[in-house]
Coordinates of C-alpha atoms in Angstrom, one line a residue:
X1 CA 72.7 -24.1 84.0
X2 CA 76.2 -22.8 84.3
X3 CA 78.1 -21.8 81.4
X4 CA 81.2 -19.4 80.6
X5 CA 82.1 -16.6 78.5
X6 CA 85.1 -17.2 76.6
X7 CA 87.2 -14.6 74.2
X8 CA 85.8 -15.2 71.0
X9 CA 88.2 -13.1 68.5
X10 CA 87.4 -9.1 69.5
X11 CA 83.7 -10.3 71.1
X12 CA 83.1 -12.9 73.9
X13 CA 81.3 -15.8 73.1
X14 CA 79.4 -18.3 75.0
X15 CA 79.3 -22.5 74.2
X16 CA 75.7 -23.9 75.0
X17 CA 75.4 -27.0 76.0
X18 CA 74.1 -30.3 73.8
X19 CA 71.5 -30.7 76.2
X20 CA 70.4 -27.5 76.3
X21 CA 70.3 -26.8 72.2
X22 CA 68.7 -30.7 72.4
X23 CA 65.9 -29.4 74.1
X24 CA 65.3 -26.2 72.1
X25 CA 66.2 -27.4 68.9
X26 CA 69.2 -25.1 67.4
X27 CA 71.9 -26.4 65.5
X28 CA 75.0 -24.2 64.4
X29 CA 74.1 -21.4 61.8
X30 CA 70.5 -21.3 63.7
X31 CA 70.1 -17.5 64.3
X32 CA 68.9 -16.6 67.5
X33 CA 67.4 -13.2 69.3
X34 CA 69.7 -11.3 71.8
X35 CA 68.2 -8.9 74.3
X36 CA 69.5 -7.1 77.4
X37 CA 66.9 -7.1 80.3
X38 CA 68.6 -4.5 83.0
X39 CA 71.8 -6.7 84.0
X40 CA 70.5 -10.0 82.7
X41 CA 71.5 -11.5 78.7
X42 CA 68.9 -13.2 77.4
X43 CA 68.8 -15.7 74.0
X44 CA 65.6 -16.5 72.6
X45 CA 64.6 -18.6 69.6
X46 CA 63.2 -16.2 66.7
X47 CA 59.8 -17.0 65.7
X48 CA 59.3 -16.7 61.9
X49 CA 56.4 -15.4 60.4
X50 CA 54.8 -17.1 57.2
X51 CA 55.7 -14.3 55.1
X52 CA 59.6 -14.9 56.3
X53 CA 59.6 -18.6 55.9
X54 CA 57.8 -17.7 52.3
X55 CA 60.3 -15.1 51.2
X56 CA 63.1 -17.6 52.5
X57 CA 61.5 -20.8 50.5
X58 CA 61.0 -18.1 47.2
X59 CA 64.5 -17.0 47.7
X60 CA 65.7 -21.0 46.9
X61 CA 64.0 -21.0 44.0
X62 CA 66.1 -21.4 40.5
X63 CA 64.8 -19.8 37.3
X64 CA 66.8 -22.0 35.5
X65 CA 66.0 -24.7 37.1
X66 CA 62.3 -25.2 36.3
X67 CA 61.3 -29.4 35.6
X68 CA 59.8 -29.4 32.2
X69 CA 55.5 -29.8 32.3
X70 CA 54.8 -33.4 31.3
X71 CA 51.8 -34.4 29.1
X72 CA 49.8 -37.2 31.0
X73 CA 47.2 -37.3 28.0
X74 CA 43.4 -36.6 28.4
X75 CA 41.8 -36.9 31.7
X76 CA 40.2 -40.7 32.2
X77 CA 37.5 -42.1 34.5
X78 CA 37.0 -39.9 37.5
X79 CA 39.7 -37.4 36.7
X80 CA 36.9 -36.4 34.0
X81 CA 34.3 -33.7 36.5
X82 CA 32.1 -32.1 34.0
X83 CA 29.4 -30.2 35.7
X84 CA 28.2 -26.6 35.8
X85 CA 30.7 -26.1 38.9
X86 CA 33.4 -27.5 37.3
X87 CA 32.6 -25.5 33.9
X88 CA 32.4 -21.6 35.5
X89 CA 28.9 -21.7 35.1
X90 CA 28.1 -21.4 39.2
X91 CA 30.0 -19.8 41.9
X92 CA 30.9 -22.2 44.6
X93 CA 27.9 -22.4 47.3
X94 CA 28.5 -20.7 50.5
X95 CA 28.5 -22.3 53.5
X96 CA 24.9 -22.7 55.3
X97 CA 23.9 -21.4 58.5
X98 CA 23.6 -25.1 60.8
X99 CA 19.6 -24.4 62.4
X100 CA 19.1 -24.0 65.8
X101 CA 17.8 -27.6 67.5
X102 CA 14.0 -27.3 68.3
X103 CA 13.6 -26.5 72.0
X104 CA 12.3 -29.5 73.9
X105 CA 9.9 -29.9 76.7
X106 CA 11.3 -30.8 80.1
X107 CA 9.8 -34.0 79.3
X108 CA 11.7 -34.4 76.4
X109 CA 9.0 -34.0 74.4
X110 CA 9.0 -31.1 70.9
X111 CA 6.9 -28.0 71.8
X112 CA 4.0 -27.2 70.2
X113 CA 5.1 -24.0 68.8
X114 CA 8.5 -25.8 67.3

């Protein structure tokens, strides 16, 4: 796809097309990467990490603007778990190890020895 450089203040800038920005998914404001590869300019999408979207969702957030808790009253019917889990009074049960199948004769049949 052709496109071309045009003065942009005291840089050059280049317009990308709708169909091209479509496909990729930018909008204007979207940051992208810029790397030089010999003679060749090339614009990539950045890939956030978790921690960067994290640290950009935590950055949003307004002390002073924190919703009040609300009281919804005792827990009723199945909301109500009380059981030695639910209690501290057992640590969660690890996962078991799934047991091999017994081996099978070429007949279909168990072994013996299974």
């Amino acid at each position: 796809m052709k496109v071309k450089v045009a003065k942009w203040g005291n840089s050059l800038g280049v317009r990308l097309p709708k169909s091209a920005v479509d496909v990729v998914g930018v909008r204007a404001g979207t940051e992208l990467e810029l790397t030089v590869e010999g003679r060749d300019i090339r614009l990539r999408s950045m890939v956030k990490t978790s921690a960067q979207l994290l640290e950009e969702l935590l950055d949003q957030i307004d002390p002073n603007n924190v919703p009040p808790m609300l009281d919804w009253g005792p827990d009723v019917g199945s909301e109500i778990i009380d059981d030695a889990y639910s209690r501290g009074e057992i640590a969660m049960p690890r996962a078991r190890s799934r047991k091999k199948p017994p081996k099978h004769h070429r007949h279909g049949k168990p072994n013996a020895a299974s």
